[in-house]
mmCIF file with all atom_site columns, C-alpha atoms in Angstrom:
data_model
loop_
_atom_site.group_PDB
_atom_site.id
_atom_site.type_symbol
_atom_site.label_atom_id
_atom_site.label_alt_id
_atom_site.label_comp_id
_atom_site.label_asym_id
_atom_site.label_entity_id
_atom_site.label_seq_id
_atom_site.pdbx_PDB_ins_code
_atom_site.Cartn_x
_atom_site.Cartn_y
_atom_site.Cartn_z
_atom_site.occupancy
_atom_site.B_iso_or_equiv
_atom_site.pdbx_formal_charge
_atom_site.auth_seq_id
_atom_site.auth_comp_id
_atom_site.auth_asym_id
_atom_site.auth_atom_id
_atom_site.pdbx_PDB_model_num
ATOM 1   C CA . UNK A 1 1   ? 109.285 95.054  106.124 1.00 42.00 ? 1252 UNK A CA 1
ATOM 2   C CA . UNK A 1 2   ? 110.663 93.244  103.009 1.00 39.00 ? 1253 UNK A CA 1
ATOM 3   C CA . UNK A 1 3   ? 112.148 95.679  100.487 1.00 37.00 ? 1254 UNK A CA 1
ATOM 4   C CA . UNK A 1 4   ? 111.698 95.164  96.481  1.00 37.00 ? 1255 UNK A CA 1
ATOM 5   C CA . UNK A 1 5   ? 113.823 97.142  93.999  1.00 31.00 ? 1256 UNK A CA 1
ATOM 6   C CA . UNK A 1 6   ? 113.234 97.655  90.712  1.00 31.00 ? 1257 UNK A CA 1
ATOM 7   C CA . UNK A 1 7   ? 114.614 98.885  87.748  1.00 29.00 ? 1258 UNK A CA 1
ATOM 8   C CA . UNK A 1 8   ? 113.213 101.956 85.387  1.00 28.00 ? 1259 UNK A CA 1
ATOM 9   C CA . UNK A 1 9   ? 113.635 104.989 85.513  1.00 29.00 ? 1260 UNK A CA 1
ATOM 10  C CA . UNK A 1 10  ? 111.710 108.489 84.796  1.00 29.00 ? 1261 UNK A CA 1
ATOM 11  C CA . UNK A 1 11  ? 110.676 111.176 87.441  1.00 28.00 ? 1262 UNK A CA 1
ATOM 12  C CA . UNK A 1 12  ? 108.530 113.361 89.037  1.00 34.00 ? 1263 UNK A CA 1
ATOM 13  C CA . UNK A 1 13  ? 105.142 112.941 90.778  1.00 38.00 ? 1264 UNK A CA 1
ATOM 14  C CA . UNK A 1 14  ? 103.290 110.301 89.394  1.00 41.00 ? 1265 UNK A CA 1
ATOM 15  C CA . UNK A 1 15  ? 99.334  110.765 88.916  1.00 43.00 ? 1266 UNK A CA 1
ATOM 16  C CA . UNK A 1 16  ? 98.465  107.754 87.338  1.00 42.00 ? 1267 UNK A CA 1
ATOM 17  C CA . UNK A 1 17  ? 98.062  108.626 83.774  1.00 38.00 ? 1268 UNK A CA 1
ATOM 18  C CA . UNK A 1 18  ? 99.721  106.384 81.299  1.00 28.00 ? 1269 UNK A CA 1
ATOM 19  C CA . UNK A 1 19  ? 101.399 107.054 77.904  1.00 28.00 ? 1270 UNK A CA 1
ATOM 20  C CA . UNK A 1 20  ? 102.963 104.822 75.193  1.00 24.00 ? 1271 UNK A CA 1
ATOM 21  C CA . UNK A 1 21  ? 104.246 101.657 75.969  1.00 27.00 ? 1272 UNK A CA 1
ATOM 22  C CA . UNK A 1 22  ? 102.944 98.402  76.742  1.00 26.00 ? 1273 UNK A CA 1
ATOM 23  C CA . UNK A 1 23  ? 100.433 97.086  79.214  1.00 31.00 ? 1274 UNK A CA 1
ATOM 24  C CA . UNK A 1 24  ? 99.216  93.395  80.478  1.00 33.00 ? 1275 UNK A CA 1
ATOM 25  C CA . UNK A 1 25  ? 95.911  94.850  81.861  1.00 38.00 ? 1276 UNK A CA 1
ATOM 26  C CA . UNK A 1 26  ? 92.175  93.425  80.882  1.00 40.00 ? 1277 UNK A CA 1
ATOM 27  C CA . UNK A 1 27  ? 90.763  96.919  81.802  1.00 44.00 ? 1278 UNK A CA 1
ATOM 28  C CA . UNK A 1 28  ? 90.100  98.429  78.721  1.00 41.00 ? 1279 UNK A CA 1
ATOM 29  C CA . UNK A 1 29  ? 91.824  101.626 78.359  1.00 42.00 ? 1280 UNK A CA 1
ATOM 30  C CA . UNK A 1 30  ? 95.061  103.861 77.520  1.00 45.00 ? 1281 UNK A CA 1
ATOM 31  C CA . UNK A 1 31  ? 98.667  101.754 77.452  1.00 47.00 ? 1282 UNK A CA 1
ATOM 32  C CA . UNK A 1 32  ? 100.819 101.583 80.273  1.00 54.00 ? 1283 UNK A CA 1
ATOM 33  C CA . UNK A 1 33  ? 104.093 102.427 80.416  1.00 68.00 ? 1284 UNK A CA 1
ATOM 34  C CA . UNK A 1 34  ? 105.185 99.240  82.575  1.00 82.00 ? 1285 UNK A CA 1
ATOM 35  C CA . UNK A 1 35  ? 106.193 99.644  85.572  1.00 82.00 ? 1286 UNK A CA 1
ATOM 36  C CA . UNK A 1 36  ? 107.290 102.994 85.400  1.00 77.00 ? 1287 UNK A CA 1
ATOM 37  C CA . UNK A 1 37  ? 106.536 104.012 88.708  1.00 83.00 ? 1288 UNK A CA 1
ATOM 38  C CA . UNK A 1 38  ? 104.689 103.485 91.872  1.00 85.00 ? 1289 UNK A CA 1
ATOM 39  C CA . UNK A 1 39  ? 101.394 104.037 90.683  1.00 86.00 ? 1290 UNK A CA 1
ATOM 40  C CA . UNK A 1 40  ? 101.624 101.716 87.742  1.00 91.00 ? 1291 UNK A CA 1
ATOM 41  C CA . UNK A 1 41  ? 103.390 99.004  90.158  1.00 93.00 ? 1292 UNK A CA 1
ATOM 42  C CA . UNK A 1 42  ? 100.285 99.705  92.672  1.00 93.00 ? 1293 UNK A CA 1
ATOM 43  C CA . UNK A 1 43  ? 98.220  98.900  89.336  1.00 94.00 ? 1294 UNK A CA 1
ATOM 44  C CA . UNK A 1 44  ? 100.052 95.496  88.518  1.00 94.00 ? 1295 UNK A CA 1
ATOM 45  C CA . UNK A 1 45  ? 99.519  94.339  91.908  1.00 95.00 ? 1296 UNK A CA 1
ATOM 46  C CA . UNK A 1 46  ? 95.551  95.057  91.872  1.00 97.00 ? 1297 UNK A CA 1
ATOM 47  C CA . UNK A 1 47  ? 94.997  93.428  88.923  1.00 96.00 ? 1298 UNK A CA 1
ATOM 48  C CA . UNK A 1 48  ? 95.744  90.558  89.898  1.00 95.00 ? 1299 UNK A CA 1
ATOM 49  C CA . UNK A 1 49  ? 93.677  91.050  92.933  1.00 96.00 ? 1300 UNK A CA 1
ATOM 50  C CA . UNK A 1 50  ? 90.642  92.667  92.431  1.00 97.00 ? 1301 UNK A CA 1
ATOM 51  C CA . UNK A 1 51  ? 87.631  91.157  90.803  1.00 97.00 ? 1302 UNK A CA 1
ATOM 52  C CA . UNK A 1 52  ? 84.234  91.632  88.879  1.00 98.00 ? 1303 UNK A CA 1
ATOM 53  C CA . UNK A 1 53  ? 81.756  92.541  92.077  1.00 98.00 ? 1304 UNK A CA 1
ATOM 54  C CA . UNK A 1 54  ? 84.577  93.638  94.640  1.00 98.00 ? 1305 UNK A CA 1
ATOM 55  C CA . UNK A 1 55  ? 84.570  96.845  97.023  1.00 98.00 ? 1306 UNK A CA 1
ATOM 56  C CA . UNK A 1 56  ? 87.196  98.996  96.482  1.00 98.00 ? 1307 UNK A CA 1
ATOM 57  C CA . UNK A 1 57  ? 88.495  102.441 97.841  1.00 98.00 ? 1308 UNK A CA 1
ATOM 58  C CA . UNK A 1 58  ? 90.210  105.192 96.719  1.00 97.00 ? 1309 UNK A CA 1
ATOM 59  C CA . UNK A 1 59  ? 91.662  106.940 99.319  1.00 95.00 ? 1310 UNK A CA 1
ATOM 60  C CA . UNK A 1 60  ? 93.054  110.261 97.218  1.00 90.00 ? 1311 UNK A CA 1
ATOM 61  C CA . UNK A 1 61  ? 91.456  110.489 94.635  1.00 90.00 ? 1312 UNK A CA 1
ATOM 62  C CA . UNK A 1 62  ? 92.588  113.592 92.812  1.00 88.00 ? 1313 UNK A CA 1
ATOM 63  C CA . UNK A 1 63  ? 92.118  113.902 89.016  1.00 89.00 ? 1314 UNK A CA 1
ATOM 64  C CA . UNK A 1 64  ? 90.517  110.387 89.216  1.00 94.00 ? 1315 UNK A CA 1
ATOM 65  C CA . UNK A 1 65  ? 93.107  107.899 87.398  1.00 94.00 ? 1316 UNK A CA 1
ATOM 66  C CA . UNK A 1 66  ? 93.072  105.449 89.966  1.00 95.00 ? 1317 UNK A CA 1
ATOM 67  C CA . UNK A 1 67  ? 89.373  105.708 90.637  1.00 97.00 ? 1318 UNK A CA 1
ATOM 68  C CA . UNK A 1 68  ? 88.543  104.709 87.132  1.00 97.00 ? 1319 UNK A CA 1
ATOM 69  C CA . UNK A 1 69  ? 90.905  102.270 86.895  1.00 97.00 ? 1320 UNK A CA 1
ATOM 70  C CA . UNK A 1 70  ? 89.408  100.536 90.310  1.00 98.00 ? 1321 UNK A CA 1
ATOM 71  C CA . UNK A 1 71  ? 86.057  101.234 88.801  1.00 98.00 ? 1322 UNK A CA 1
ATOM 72  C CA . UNK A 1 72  ? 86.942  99.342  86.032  1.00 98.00 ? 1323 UNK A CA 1
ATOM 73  C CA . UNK A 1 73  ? 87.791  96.268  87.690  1.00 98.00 ? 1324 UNK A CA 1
ATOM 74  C CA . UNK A 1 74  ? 85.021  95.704  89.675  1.00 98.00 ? 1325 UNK A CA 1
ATOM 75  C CA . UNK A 1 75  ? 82.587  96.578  87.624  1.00 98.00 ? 1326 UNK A CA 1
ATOM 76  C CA . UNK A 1 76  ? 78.967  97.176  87.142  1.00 97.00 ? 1327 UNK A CA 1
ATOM 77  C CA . UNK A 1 77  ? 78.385  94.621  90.079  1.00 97.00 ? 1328 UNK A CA 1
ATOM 78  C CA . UNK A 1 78  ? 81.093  96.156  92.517  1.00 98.00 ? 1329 UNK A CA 1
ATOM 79  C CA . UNK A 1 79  ? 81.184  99.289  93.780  1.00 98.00 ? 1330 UNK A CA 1
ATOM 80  C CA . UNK A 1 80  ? 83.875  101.871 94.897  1.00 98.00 ? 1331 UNK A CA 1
ATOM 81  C CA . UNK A 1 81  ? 84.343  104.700 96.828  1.00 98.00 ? 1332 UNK A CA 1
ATOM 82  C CA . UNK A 1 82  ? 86.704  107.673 96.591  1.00 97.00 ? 1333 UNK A CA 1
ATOM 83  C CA . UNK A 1 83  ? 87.487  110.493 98.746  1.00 95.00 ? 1334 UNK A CA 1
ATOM 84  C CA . UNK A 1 84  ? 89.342  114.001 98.165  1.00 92.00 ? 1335 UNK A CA 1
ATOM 85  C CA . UNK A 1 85  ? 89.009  116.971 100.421 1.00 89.00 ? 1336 UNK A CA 1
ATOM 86  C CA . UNK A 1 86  ? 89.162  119.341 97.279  1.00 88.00 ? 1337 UNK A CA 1
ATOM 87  C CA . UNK A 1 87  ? 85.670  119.401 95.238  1.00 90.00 ? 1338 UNK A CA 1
ATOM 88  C CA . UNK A 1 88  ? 87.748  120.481 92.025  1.00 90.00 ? 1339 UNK A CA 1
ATOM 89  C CA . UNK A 1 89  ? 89.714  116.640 92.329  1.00 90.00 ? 1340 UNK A CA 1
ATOM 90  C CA . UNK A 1 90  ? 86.148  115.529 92.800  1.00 94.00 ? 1341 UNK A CA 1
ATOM 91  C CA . UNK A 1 91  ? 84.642  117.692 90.014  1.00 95.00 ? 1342 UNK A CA 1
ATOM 92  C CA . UNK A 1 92  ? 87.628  115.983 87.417  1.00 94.00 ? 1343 UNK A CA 1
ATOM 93  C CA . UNK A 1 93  ? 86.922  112.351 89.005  1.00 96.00 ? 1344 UNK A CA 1
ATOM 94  C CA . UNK A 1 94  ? 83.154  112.533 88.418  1.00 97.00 ? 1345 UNK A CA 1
ATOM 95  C CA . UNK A 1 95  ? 83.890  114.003 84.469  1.00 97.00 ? 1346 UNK A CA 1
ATOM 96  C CA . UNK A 1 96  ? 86.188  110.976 84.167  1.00 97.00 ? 1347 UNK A CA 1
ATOM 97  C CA . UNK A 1 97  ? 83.676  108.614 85.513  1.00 98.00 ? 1348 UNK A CA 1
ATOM 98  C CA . UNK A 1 98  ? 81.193  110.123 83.518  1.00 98.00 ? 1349 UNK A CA 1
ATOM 99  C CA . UNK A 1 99  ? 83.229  109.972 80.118  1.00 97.00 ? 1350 UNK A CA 1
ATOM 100 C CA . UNK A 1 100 ? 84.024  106.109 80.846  1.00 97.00 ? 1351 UNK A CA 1
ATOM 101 C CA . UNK A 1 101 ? 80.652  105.368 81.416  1.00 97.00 ? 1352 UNK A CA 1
ATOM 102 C CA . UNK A 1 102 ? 81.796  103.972 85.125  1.00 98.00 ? 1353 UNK A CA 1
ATOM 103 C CA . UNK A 1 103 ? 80.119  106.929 87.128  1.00 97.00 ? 1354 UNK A CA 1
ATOM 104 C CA . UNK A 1 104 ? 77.557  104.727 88.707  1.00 97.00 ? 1355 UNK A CA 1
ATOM 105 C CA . UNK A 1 105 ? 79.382  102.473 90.341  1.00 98.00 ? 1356 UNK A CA 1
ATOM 106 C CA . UNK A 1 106 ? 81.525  104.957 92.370  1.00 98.00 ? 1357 UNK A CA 1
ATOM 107 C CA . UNK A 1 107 ? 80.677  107.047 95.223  1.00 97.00 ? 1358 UNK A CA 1
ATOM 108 C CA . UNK A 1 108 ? 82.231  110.023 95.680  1.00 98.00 ? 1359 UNK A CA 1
ATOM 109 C CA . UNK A 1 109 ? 82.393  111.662 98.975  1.00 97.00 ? 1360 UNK A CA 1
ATOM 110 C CA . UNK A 1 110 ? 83.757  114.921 99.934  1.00 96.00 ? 1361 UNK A CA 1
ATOM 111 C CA . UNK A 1 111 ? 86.160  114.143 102.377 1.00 93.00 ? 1362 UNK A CA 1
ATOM 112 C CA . UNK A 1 112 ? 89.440  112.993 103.918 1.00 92.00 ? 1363 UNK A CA 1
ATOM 113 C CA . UNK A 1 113 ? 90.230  109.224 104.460 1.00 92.00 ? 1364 UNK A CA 1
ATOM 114 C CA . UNK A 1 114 ? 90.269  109.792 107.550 1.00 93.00 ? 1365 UNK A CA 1
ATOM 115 C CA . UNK A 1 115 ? 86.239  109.740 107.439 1.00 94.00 ? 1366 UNK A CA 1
ATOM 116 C CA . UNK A 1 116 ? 87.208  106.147 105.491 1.00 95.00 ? 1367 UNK A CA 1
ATOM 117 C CA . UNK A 1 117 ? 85.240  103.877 108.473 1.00 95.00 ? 1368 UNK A CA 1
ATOM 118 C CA . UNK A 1 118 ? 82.314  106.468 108.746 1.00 95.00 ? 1369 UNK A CA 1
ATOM 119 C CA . UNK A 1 119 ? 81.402  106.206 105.265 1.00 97.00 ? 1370 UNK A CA 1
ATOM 120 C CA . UNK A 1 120 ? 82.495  102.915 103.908 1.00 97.00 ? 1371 UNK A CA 1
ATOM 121 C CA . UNK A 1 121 ? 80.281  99.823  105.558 1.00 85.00 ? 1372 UNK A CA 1
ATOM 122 C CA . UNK A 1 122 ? 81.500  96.922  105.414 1.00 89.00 ? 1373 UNK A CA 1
ATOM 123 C CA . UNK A 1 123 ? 84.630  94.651  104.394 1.00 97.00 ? 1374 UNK A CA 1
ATOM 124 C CA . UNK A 1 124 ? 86.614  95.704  101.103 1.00 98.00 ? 1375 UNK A CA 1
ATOM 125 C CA . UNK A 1 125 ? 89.052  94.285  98.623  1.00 98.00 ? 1376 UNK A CA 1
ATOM 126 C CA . UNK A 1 126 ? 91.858  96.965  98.375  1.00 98.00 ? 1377 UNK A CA 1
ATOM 127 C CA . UNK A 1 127 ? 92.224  100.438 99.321  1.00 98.00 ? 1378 UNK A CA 1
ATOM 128 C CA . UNK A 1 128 ? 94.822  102.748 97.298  1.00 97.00 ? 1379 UNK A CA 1
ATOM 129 C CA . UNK A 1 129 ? 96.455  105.790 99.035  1.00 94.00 ? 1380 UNK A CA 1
ATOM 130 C CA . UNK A 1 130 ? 98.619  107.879 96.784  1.00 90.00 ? 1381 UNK A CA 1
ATOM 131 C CA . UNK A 1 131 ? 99.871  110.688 98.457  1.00 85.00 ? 1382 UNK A CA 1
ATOM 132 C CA . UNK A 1 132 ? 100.940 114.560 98.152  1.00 76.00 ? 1383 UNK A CA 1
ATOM 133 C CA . UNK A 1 133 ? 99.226  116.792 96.367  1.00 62.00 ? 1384 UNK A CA 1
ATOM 134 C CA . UNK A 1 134 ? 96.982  117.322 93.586  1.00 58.00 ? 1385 UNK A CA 1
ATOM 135 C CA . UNK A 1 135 ? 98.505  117.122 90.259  1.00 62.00 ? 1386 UNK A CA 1
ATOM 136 C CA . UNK A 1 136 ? 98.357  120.060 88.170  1.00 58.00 ? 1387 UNK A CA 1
ATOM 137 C CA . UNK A 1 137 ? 96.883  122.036 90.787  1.00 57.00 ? 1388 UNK A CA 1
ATOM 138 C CA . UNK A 1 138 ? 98.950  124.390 93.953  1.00 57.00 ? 1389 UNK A CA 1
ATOM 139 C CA . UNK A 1 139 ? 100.728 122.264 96.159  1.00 59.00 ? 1390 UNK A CA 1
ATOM 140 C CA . UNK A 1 140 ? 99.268  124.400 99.269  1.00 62.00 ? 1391 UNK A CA 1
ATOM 141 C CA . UNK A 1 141 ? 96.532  121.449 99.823  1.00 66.00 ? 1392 UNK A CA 1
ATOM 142 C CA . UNK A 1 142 ? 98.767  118.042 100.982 1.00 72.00 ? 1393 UNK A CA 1
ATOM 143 C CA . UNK A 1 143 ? 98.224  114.640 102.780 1.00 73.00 ? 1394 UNK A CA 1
ATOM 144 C CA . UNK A 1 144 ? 99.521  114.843 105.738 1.00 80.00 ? 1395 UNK A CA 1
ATOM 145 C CA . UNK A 1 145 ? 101.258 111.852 108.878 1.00 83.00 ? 1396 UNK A CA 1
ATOM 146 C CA . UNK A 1 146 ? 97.943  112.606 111.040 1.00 92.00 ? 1397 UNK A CA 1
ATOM 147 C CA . UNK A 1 147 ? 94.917  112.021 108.556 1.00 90.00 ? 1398 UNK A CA 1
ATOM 148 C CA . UNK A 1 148 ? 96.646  109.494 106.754 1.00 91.00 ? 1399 UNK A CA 1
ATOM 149 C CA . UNK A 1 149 ? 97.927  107.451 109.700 1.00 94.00 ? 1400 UNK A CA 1
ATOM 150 C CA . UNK A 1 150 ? 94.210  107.449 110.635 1.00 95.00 ? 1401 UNK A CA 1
ATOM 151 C CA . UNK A 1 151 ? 92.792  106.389 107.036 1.00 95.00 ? 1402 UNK A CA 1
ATOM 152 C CA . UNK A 1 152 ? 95.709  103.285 107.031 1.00 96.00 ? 1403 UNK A CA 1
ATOM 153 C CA . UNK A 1 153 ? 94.373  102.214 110.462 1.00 97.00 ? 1404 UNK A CA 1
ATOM 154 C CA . UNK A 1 154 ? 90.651  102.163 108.817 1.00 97.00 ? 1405 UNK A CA 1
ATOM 155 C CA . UNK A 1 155 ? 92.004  100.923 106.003 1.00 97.00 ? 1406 UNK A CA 1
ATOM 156 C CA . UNK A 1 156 ? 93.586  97.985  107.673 1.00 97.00 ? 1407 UNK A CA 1
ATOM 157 C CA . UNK A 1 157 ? 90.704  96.937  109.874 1.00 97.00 ? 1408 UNK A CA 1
ATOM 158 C CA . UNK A 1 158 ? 88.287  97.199  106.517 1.00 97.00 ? 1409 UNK A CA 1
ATOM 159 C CA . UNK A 1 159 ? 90.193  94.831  104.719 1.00 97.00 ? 1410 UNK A CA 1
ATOM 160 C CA . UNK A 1 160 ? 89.162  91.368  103.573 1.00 97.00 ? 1411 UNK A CA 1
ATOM 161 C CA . UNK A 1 161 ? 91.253  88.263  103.870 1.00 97.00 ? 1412 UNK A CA 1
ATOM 162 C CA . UNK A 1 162 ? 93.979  88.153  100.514 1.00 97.00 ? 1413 UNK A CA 1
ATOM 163 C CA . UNK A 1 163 ? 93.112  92.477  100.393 1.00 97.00 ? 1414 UNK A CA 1
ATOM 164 C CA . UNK A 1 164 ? 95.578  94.793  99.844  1.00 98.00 ? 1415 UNK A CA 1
ATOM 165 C CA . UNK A 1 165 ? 96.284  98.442  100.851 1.00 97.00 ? 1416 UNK A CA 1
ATOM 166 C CA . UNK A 1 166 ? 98.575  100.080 98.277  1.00 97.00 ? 1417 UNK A CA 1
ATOM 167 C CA . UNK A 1 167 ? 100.529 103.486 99.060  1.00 94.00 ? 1418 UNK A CA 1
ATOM 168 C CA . UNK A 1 168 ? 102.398 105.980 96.436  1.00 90.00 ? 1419 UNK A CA 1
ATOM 169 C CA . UNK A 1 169 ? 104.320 107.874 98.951  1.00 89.00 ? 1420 UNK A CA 1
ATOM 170 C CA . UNK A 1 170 ? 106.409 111.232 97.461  1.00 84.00 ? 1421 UNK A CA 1
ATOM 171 C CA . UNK A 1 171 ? 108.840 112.615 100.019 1.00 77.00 ? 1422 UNK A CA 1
ATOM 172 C CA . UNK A 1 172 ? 110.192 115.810 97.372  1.00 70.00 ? 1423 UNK A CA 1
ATOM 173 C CA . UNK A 1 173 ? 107.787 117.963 98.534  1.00 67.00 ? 1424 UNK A CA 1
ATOM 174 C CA . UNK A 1 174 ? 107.837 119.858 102.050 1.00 69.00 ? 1425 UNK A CA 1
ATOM 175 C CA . UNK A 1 175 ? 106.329 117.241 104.287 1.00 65.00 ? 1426 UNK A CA 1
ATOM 176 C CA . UNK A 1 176 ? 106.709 114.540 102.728 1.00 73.00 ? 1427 UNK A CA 1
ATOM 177 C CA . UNK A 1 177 ? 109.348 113.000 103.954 1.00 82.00 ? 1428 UNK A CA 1
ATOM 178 C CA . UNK A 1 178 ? 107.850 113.340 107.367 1.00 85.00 ? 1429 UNK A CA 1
ATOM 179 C CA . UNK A 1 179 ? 104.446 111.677 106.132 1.00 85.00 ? 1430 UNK A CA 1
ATOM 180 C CA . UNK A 1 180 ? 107.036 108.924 104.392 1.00 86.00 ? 1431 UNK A CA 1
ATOM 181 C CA . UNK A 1 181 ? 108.632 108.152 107.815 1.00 91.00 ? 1432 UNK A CA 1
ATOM 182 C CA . UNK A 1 182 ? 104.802 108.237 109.348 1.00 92.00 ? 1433 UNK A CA 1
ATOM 183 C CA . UNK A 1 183 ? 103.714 105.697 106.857 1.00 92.00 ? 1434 UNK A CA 1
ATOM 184 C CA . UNK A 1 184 ? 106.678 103.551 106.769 1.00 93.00 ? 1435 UNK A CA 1
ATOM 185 C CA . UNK A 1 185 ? 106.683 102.935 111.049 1.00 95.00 ? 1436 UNK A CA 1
ATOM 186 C CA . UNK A 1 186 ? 102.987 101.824 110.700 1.00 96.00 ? 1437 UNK A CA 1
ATOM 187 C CA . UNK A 1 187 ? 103.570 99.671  107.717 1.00 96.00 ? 1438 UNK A CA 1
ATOM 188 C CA . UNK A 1 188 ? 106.429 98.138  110.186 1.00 96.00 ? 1439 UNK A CA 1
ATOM 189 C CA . UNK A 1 189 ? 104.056 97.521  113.331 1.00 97.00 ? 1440 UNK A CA 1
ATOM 190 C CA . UNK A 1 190 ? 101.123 95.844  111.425 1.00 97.00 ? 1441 UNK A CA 1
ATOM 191 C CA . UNK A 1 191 ? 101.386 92.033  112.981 1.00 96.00 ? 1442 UNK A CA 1
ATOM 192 C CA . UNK A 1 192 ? 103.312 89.257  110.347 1.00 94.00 ? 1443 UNK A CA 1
ATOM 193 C CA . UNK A 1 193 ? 100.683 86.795  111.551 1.00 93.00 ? 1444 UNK A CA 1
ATOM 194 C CA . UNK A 1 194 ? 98.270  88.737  109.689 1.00 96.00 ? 1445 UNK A CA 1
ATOM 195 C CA . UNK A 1 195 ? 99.484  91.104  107.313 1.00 98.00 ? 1446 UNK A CA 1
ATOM 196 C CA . UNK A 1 196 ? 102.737 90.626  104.864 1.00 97.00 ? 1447 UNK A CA 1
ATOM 197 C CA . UNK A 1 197 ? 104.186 94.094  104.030 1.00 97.00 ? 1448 UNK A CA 1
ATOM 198 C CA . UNK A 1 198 ? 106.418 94.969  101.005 1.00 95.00 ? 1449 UNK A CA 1
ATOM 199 C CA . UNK A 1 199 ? 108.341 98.462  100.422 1.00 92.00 ? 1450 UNK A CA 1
ATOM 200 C CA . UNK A 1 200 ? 109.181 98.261  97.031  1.00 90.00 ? 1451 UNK A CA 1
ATOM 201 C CA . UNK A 1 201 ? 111.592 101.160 95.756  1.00 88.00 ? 1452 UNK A CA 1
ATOM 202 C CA . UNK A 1 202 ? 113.180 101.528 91.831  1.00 84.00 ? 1453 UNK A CA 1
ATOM 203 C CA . UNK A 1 203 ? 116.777 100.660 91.865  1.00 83.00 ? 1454 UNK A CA 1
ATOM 204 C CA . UNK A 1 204 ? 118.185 102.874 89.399  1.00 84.00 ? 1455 UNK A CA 1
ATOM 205 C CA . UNK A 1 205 ? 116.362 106.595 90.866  1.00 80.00 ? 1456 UNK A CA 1
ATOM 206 C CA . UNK A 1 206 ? 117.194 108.604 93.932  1.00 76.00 ? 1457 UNK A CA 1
ATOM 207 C CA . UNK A 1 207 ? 116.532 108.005 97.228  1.00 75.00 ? 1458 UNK A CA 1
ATOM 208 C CA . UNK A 1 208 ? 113.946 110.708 96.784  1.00 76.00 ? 1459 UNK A CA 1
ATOM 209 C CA . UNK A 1 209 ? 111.969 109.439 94.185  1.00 77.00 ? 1460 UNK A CA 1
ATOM 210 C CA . UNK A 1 210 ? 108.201 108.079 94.932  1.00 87.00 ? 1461 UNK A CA 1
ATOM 211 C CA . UNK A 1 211 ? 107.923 104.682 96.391  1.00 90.00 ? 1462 UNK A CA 1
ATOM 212 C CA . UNK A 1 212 ? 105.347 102.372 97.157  1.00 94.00 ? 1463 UNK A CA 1
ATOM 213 C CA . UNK A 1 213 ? 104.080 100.501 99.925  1.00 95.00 ? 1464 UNK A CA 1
ATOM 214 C CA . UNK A 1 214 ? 102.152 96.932  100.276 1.00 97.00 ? 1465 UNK A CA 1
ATOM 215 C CA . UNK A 1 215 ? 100.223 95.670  102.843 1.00 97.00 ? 1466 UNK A CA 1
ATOM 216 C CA . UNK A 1 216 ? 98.246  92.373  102.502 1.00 98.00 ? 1467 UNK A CA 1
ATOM 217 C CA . UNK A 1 217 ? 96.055  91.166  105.011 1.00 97.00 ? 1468 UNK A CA 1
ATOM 218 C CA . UNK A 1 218 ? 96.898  87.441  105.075 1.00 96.00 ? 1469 UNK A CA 1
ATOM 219 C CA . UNK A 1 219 ? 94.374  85.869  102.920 1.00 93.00 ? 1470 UNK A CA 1
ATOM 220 C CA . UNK A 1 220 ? 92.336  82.829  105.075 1.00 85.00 ? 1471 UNK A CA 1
#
């Protein structure tokens, strides 16, 4: 795998809400705060990727930040999907939706990505995975190595040519380190003829804080 480093700092779980700053994005909506962490890096990367009329999944989808923010890019013509095994992360997704006037274009589905290949038909554009727990909520409810070694896999085999699979991965929670070593040896067998992985990590924050993962399926 080919590591990138980069250099901001800030800490904590990241759940894809933005604050103040600055943001290149043509999806209307709050200002980023650069590239201040993995889910804002994941977010740099799929803009550039994803287009009006694309298929899209949301792997975790928790409060529903990254949802609406794939939602968003695809548009009225595309369509996403977004899974969460707890109906309160779906209950805060749909409100989201709702508010944004996006909820139409998403299906949510009560679930883990593990289910991704039974529910999902046909090829997709990206898939985003950010793992842990729900933010804001107990941290008794986790991802964990099995059921996300077996939504990657789907993910993988759903992708599209030039597609993308994005993964947060937080290791400072009990588990997580374990799930980060799961990810990070099936990110490493996926074949270079046909995917191009990146680990990208911040180079100024512990070895602890949340990093992400990129796998692209090489485009045609």
């Amino acid at each position: 795998m080919a590591e990138v480093t980069m250099n901001r700092g800030g800490s904590g779980r990241d759940d894809g809400s933005r604050g103040d700053g600055f943001s290149w994005s043509p999806v209307p909506g709050p200002r980023s705060r650069g590239l201040s962490g993995a889910v804002q890096l994941s977010h740099f990367f799929l803009r550039e990727r994803l287009r009006p009329g694309d298929r899209a999944v949301d792997a975790t989808c928790g409060n529903g930040h990254d949802t609406l923010f794939l939602a968003k890019l695809v548009g009225p013509q595309g369509r996403v999907w977004a899974f969460d095994v707890q109906a309160k992360a779906l209950a805060a997704t749909e409100e989201r939706l709702a508010e944004a006037g996006c909820r139409e274009r998403v299906a949510l589905v009560h679930g883990g990505h593990e289910r991704l290949a039974e529910v999902v038909t046909g090829p997709v554009r990206s898939v985003v995975f950010n793992l842990g727990f729900l933010p804001g909520a107990p941290r008794e409810t986790v991802t964990t190595p099995e059921t996300t070694i077996a939504g990657l896999e789907q993910a993988a085999a759903l992708l599209l040519p030039g597609g993308l699979v994005t993964v947060a991965v937080y290791t400072g929670h009990p588990g997580g380190a374990d799930e980060g070593a799961a990810v990070e040896d099936w990110a490493a067998a996926l074949p270079p003829g046909r995917f191009n992985v990146w680990h990208c990590r911040q180079g100024n924050r512990s070895g602890a804080a949340p990093y992400l993962l990129i796998a692209e399926r090489v485009p045609a």
